[in-house]
Amino acid sequence: MALVVICGQPCSGKSTAAICLAEALQDAEAKLTVRIIDESSLHLGRNQSYADMVVEKNLRGVLRSEVDRSLSKDNIIIVDSLNNIKGYRYELWCLARAAGLRYCVLFCDTEENGCREWNNKRGEMGESTYDTRIFEDLIRRFEKPDRRNRWDSPLFELFPSRDGIKQSSPVIEEAVSYLTKKVDSKTRDVRVLQPTIATQSARKTEANSLYEMDRATQEVINAIVEAQSCLFGGPMNKISLGDHLPTIDIQRSVGLPELRSLRRTFIKLAGQYSLSGPPPPTDADSAKRMFIDYLNREIAAA
């Protein structure tokens, strides 16, 4: 139904805003399903998640994947995180567009000193806080949303240090109206994103890639198991799956549990690589070639 991106500095009131919005939405429509996705829901700690750029990138990948899995026509997803990089907000907007949903950004515009004060108060109350180094780095790198950008629009702005955050806040009520308003041919003030041919093709390609990867790697495993069963404990030889594929070069017996573990790891690594690089191969031969190369390296190193 909709994707809401909560945006703001660390300790700017984002989580409070997310809870108030979720409660207001459920009060507006009792049958409405609202889910908040944040670091804590995925068992990710504040400081651990932003310790360095690599860990932070992995965090964004985990959140993005969870959002992608959760989007549907029947619920509203609220992403309660910093969402401080405009390129990442664009990626989330693309997910909403591909799913054909409404989209908006709720920005908690809190002054930096106010954020520092709230972070310190959390420490005094024994709650989880940001380390000073991490906090200042996040403050410095924050990219403020701009309603002129399609991925930052429509933009609802809260000013927590000045006005506080309540379920009855005018901005919360405005956001609820936008997210729950019935849309028909005459509606002009609510925009439902429409998937393009490019996004539809990308999702289809990704699904095909995962299917081919799964099927091709299983065929390689079956070939190895069959070849080993024919040897009856004798010395291992190179295993060939065809002239157009590399040889499986294993000089020892490899049990099925080990092969299955290597296969799971390979598929996981291929999926992670595709987040920042090209997608996995869509044809079986390319997938087999990659998996055989991986097996030759890993088994030789074991």
Short mmCIF file of C-alpha atoms in Angstrom, two decimals:
data_model
loop_
_atom_site.label_atom_id
_atom_site.label_comp_id
_atom_site.label_asym_id
_atom_site.label_seq_id
_atom_site.Cartn_x
_atom_site.Cartn_y
_atom_site.Cartn_z
CA MET A 1 0.00 0.00 0.00
CA ALA A 2 2.76 2.49 0.93
CA LEU A 3 6.39 3.00 1.93
CA VAL A 4 7.26 5.71 4.46
CA VAL A 5 10.91 6.69 4.89
CA ILE A 6 11.73 8.32 8.23
CA CYS A 7 14.72 10.62 7.83
CA GLY A 8 16.80 12.64 10.29
CA GLN A 9 19.97 13.08 12.30
CA PRO A 10 20.82 10.56 15.04
CA CYS A 11 18.67 11.18 18.15
CA SER A 12 16.37 13.58 16.29
CA GLY A 13 13.11 11.88 17.31
CA LYS A 14 12.72 9.49 14.39
CA SER A 15 11.62 6.46 16.40
CA THR A 16 9.05 8.49 18.32
CA ALA A 17 7.74 9.86 15.02
CA ALA A 18 7.56 6.34 13.54
CA ILE A 19 5.55 5.04 16.52
CA CYS A 20 3.19 8.04 16.49
CA LEU A 21 2.61 7.65 12.76
CA ALA A 22 2.01 3.90 13.05
CA GLU A 23 -0.52 4.40 15.87
CA ALA A 24 -2.28 7.21 13.99
CA LEU A 25 -2.55 5.05 10.87
CA GLN A 26 -4.02 2.15 12.81
CA ASP A 27 -6.49 4.48 14.53
CA ALA A 28 -7.52 5.82 11.12
CA GLU A 29 -8.14 2.33 9.73
CA ALA A 30 -8.46 -0.48 12.25
CA LYS A 31 -7.77 -3.21 9.68
CA LEU A 32 -4.65 -1.50 8.34
CA THR A 33 -1.40 -3.44 8.73
CA VAL A 34 1.53 -1.20 9.64
CA ARG A 35 5.08 -2.45 10.19
CA ILE A 36 8.12 -0.53 11.39
CA ILE A 37 11.47 -1.76 10.09
CA ASP A 38 14.48 -0.50 12.04
CA GLU A 39 17.87 -1.67 13.30
CA SER A 40 16.51 -3.07 16.57
CA SER A 41 13.86 -5.17 14.78
CA LEU A 42 16.72 -6.83 12.91
CA HIS A 43 18.84 -7.15 16.09
CA LEU A 44 21.41 -4.60 14.89
CA GLY A 45 23.08 -2.28 17.42
CA ARG A 46 23.60 1.46 16.91
CA ASN A 47 27.35 1.67 17.27
CA GLN A 48 28.06 -1.72 15.72
CA SER A 49 26.02 -0.80 12.63
CA TYR A 50 27.88 2.45 12.00
CA ALA A 51 31.38 1.49 13.15
CA ASP A 52 32.85 1.97 9.66
CA MET A 53 31.74 2.46 6.06
CA VAL A 54 31.75 -1.25 5.22
CA VAL A 55 29.53 -2.19 8.17
CA GLU A 56 27.23 0.76 7.44
CA LYS A 57 26.89 -0.33 3.81
CA ASN A 58 25.99 -3.84 4.95
CA LEU A 59 23.37 -2.38 7.30
CA ARG A 60 21.74 -0.47 4.46
CA GLY A 61 21.75 -3.63 2.36
CA VAL A 62 20.03 -5.63 5.12
CA LEU A 63 17.40 -2.93 5.67
CA ARG A 64 16.79 -2.57 1.94
CA SER A 65 16.36 -6.33 1.51
CA GLU A 66 13.91 -6.49 4.41
CA VAL A 67 11.91 -3.59 2.96
CA ASP A 68 11.85 -5.23 -0.46
CA ARG A 69 10.53 -8.50 1.02
CA SER A 70 7.90 -6.70 3.10
CA LEU A 71 6.33 -4.35 0.54
CA SER A 72 2.84 -5.30 -0.59
CA LYS A 73 -0.48 -3.80 -1.60
CA ASP A 74 -1.94 -4.66 1.81
CA ASN A 75 0.38 -2.95 4.30
CA ILE A 76 2.29 0.22 5.10
CA ILE A 77 6.01 -0.13 5.76
CA ILE A 78 7.77 2.53 7.85
CA VAL A 79 11.58 2.54 7.58
CA ASP A 80 12.84 3.98 10.87
CA SER A 81 16.54 4.56 10.31
CA LEU A 82 18.87 7.49 9.60
CA ASN A 83 18.28 7.21 5.83
CA ASN A 84 20.82 10.00 5.72
CA ILE A 85 22.19 9.44 2.20
CA LYS A 86 20.12 10.72 -0.70
CA GLY A 87 21.33 7.89 -2.95
CA TYR A 88 19.94 5.37 -0.47
CA ARG A 89 16.60 7.18 -0.26
CA TYR A 90 16.52 6.95 -4.05
CA GLU A 91 17.00 3.17 -3.82
CA LEU A 92 14.07 2.91 -1.42
CA TRP A 93 11.96 5.09 -3.74
CA CYS A 94 12.80 2.67 -6.57
CA LEU A 95 11.52 -0.24 -4.46
CA ALA A 96 8.22 1.58 -3.92
CA ARG A 97 7.99 2.39 -7.63
CA ALA A 98 8.69 -1.21 -8.63
CA ALA A 99 5.94 -2.37 -6.25
CA GLY A 100 3.47 0.28 -7.48
CA LEU A 101 2.92 1.89 -4.05
CA ARG A 102 2.54 5.30 -2.47
CA TYR A 103 5.72 6.83 -1.08
CA CYS A 104 6.61 9.69 1.22
CA VAL A 105 9.43 10.97 3.45
CA LEU A 106 8.89 12.10 7.05
CA PHE A 107 11.79 14.35 8.08
CA CYS A 108 12.57 15.05 11.74
CA ASP A 109 14.31 18.42 11.46
CA THR A 110 16.11 18.76 14.80
CA GLU A 111 19.07 21.09 15.44
CA GLU A 112 22.42 19.40 15.95
CA ASN A 113 22.76 20.62 19.55
CA GLY A 114 19.33 19.22 20.33
CA CYS A 115 20.39 15.83 18.95
CA ARG A 116 23.57 15.91 21.08
CA GLU A 117 21.56 16.78 24.17
CA TRP A 118 19.11 13.91 23.58
CA ASN A 119 21.97 11.48 23.00
CA ASN A 120 23.56 12.53 26.32
CA LYS A 121 20.25 12.22 28.18
CA ARG A 122 19.86 8.67 26.92
CA GLY A 123 23.21 7.83 28.45
CA GLU A 124 22.20 9.39 31.76
CA MET A 125 19.06 7.24 31.79
CA GLY A 126 21.06 4.11 31.04
CA GLU A 127 19.75 3.73 27.52
CA SER A 128 21.74 2.88 24.39
CA THR A 129 23.63 5.86 22.97
CA TYR A 130 25.90 6.66 20.04
CA ASP A 131 29.64 6.88 20.68
CA THR A 132 30.85 10.46 20.30
CA ARG A 133 33.03 9.67 17.29
CA ILE A 134 30.24 7.85 15.44
CA PHE A 135 27.66 10.48 16.39
CA GLU A 136 29.74 13.38 15.07
CA ASP A 137 30.58 11.50 11.87
CA LEU A 138 26.89 10.82 11.19
CA ILE A 139 26.01 14.46 11.89
CA ARG A 140 28.65 15.62 9.44
CA ARG A 141 27.59 13.27 6.62
CA PHE A 142 23.84 13.86 6.82
CA GLU A 143 22.25 14.83 3.50
CA LYS A 144 19.10 16.83 4.13
CA PRO A 145 16.08 15.84 2.03
CA ASP A 146 14.91 18.24 -0.67
CA ARG A 147 11.26 18.15 -1.75
CA ARG A 148 12.35 19.01 -5.31
CA ASN A 149 13.82 15.50 -5.57
CA ARG A 150 11.24 12.88 -6.52
CA TRP A 151 12.71 10.46 -3.97
CA ASP A 152 12.21 13.08 -1.22
CA SER A 153 8.66 13.94 -2.24
CA PRO A 154 6.12 14.33 -0.83
CA LEU A 155 8.09 15.59 2.17
CA PHE A 156 6.47 15.97 5.60
CA GLU A 157 8.61 17.97 8.03
CA LEU A 158 8.48 17.67 11.82
CA PHE A 159 10.31 20.00 14.23
CA PRO A 160 10.56 17.88 17.40
CA SER A 161 12.69 20.24 19.52
CA ARG A 162 10.26 23.11 18.85
CA ASP A 163 6.85 21.45 18.60
CA GLY A 164 7.38 18.01 20.11
CA ILE A 165 6.01 14.85 18.49
CA LYS A 166 2.48 13.69 19.17
CA GLN A 167 0.02 11.46 17.37
CA SER A 168 -2.15 14.56 16.97
CA SER A 169 0.64 16.66 15.43
CA PRO A 170 -0.65 18.40 12.26
CA VAL A 171 2.18 16.95 10.19
CA ILE A 172 1.39 13.40 11.40
CA GLU A 173 -2.27 13.93 10.56
CA GLU A 174 -1.33 15.26 7.12
CA ALA A 175 0.83 12.21 6.45
CA VAL A 176 -1.95 9.86 7.59
CA SER A 177 -4.40 11.59 5.25
CA TYR A 178 -1.99 11.22 2.34
CA LEU A 179 -1.33 7.54 3.05
CA THR A 180 -4.94 6.48 3.60
CA LYS A 181 -6.88 8.66 1.17
CA LYS A 182 -8.91 6.72 -1.37
CA VAL A 183 -7.55 7.15 -4.87
CA ASP A 184 -9.68 7.34 -8.00
CA SER A 185 -9.46 8.89 -11.45
CA LYS A 186 -10.17 12.35 -10.04
CA THR A 187 -7.52 12.28 -7.29
CA ARG A 188 -4.74 14.78 -7.91
CA ASP A 189 -3.04 15.27 -4.53
CA VAL A 190 -1.99 11.63 -3.98
CA ARG A 191 0.55 9.94 -6.19
CA VAL A 192 0.82 6.18 -6.53
CA LEU A 193 4.14 5.29 -8.13
CA GLN A 194 3.92 3.20 -11.26
CA PRO A 195 6.49 0.53 -12.15
CA THR A 196 8.34 1.09 -15.40
CA ILE A 197 9.36 -1.50 -17.96
CA ALA A 198 12.91 -1.20 -16.63
CA THR A 199 11.98 -2.02 -13.03
CA GLN A 200 9.69 -4.86 -14.07
CA SER A 201 12.43 -6.33 -16.26
CA ALA A 202 14.96 -6.00 -13.45
CA ARG A 203 12.77 -7.97 -11.04
CA LYS A 204 12.12 -10.64 -13.65
CA THR A 205 15.84 -10.86 -14.42
CA GLU A 206 16.67 -11.18 -10.72
CA ALA A 207 14.13 -13.98 -10.28
CA ASN A 208 15.50 -15.80 -13.32
CA SER A 209 19.04 -15.40 -12.02
CA LEU A 210 18.21 -16.91 -8.64
CA TYR A 211 16.35 -19.81 -10.26
CA GLU A 212 19.19 -20.59 -12.66
CA MET A 213 21.79 -20.27 -9.90
CA ASP A 214 19.89 -22.66 -7.66
CA ARG A 215 19.26 -25.23 -10.41
CA ALA A 216 22.75 -25.10 -11.91
CA THR A 217 24.61 -25.45 -8.60
CA GLN A 218 22.44 -28.41 -7.64
CA GLU A 219 23.29 -30.12 -10.93
CA VAL A 220 27.00 -29.67 -10.19
CA ILE A 221 26.55 -31.17 -6.72
CA ASN A 222 24.63 -34.12 -8.17
CA ALA A 223 27.41 -34.75 -10.71
CA ILE A 224 30.07 -34.79 -8.00
CA VAL A 225 28.08 -37.14 -5.77
CA GLU A 226 27.40 -39.50 -8.66
CA ALA A 227 31.05 -39.50 -9.77
CA GLN A 228 32.25 -40.25 -6.25
CA SER A 229 29.73 -43.06 -5.81
CA CYS A 230 31.07 -44.75 -8.93
CA LEU A 231 34.61 -44.82 -7.52
CA PHE A 232 33.70 -46.99 -4.48
CA GLY A 233 36.31 -45.32 -2.31
CA GLY A 234 39.03 -45.33 -4.98
CA PRO A 235 41.28 -42.37 -5.79
CA MET A 236 39.53 -39.25 -7.04
CA ASN A 237 39.87 -38.12 -10.64
CA LYS A 238 38.93 -34.89 -12.32
CA ILE A 239 35.22 -34.62 -13.05
CA SER A 240 34.01 -33.17 -16.33
CA LEU A 241 30.53 -31.82 -16.96
CA GLY A 242 31.16 -31.15 -20.64
CA ASP A 243 33.68 -29.70 -23.08
CA HIS A 244 32.33 -26.17 -22.63
CA LEU A 245 32.77 -26.17 -18.82
CA PRO A 246 35.91 -26.21 -16.64
CA THR A 247 36.94 -29.46 -14.97
CA ILE A 248 36.05 -30.08 -11.34
CA ASP A 249 39.50 -30.66 -9.89
CA ILE A 250 39.11 -32.36 -6.49
CA GLN A 251 41.68 -34.85 -5.28
CA ARG A 252 39.82 -36.12 -2.22
CA SER A 253 36.40 -37.41 -1.28
CA VAL A 254 34.00 -34.59 -0.42
CA GLY A 255 30.90 -35.48 1.59
CA LEU A 256 27.42 -34.27 0.74
CA PRO A 257 27.14 -32.06 3.88
CA GLU A 258 30.33 -30.21 2.90
CA LEU A 259 29.11 -29.80 -0.68
CA ARG A 260 25.77 -28.44 0.50
CA SER A 261 27.52 -25.99 2.82
CA LEU A 262 29.76 -24.76 -0.01
CA ARG A 263 26.73 -24.39 -2.26
CA ARG A 264 24.83 -22.30 0.31
CA THR A 265 27.84 -20.05 0.87
CA PHE A 266 28.36 -19.57 -2.86
CA ILE A 267 24.73 -18.57 -3.48
CA LYS A 268 24.86 -16.16 -0.53
CA LEU A 269 28.09 -14.57 -1.76
CA ALA A 270 26.70 -14.27 -5.29
CA GLY A 271 23.63 -12.48 -3.93
CA GLN A 272 25.70 -10.07 -1.82
CA TYR A 273 27.98 -9.27 -4.76
CA SER A 274 25.00 -8.45 -6.94
CA LEU A 275 23.98 -5.66 -4.52
CA SER A 276 27.03 -3.62 -5.53
CA GLY A 277 28.00 -5.22 -8.83
CA PRO A 278 26.38 -6.97 -11.79
CA PRO A 279 23.49 -9.39 -11.18
CA PRO A 280 24.07 -13.15 -11.03
CA PRO A 281 24.16 -14.96 -14.38
CA THR A 282 20.83 -15.77 -15.97
CA ASP A 283 22.02 -18.84 -17.91
CA ALA A 284 22.86 -22.24 -16.44
CA ASP A 285 26.30 -22.65 -18.04
CA SER A 286 27.61 -19.36 -16.64
CA ALA A 287 26.30 -20.24 -13.18
CA LYS A 288 27.93 -23.69 -13.36
CA ARG A 289 31.22 -22.17 -14.51
CA MET A 290 31.28 -19.75 -11.58
CA PHE A 291 30.36 -22.48 -9.08
CA ILE A 292 32.99 -24.90 -10.38
CA ASP A 293 35.68 -22.23 -10.12
CA TYR A 294 34.54 -21.53 -6.56
CA LEU A 295 34.59 -25.24 -5.62
CA ASN A 296 38.06 -25.73 -7.08
CA ARG A 297 39.41 -22.85 -4.96
CA GLU A 298 37.64 -23.73 -1.73
CA ILE A 299 38.24 -27.49 -1.78
CA ALA A 300 41.91 -27.06 -2.71
CA ALA A 301 42.36 -24.61 0.17
CA ALA A 302 40.64 -26.87 2.73
#
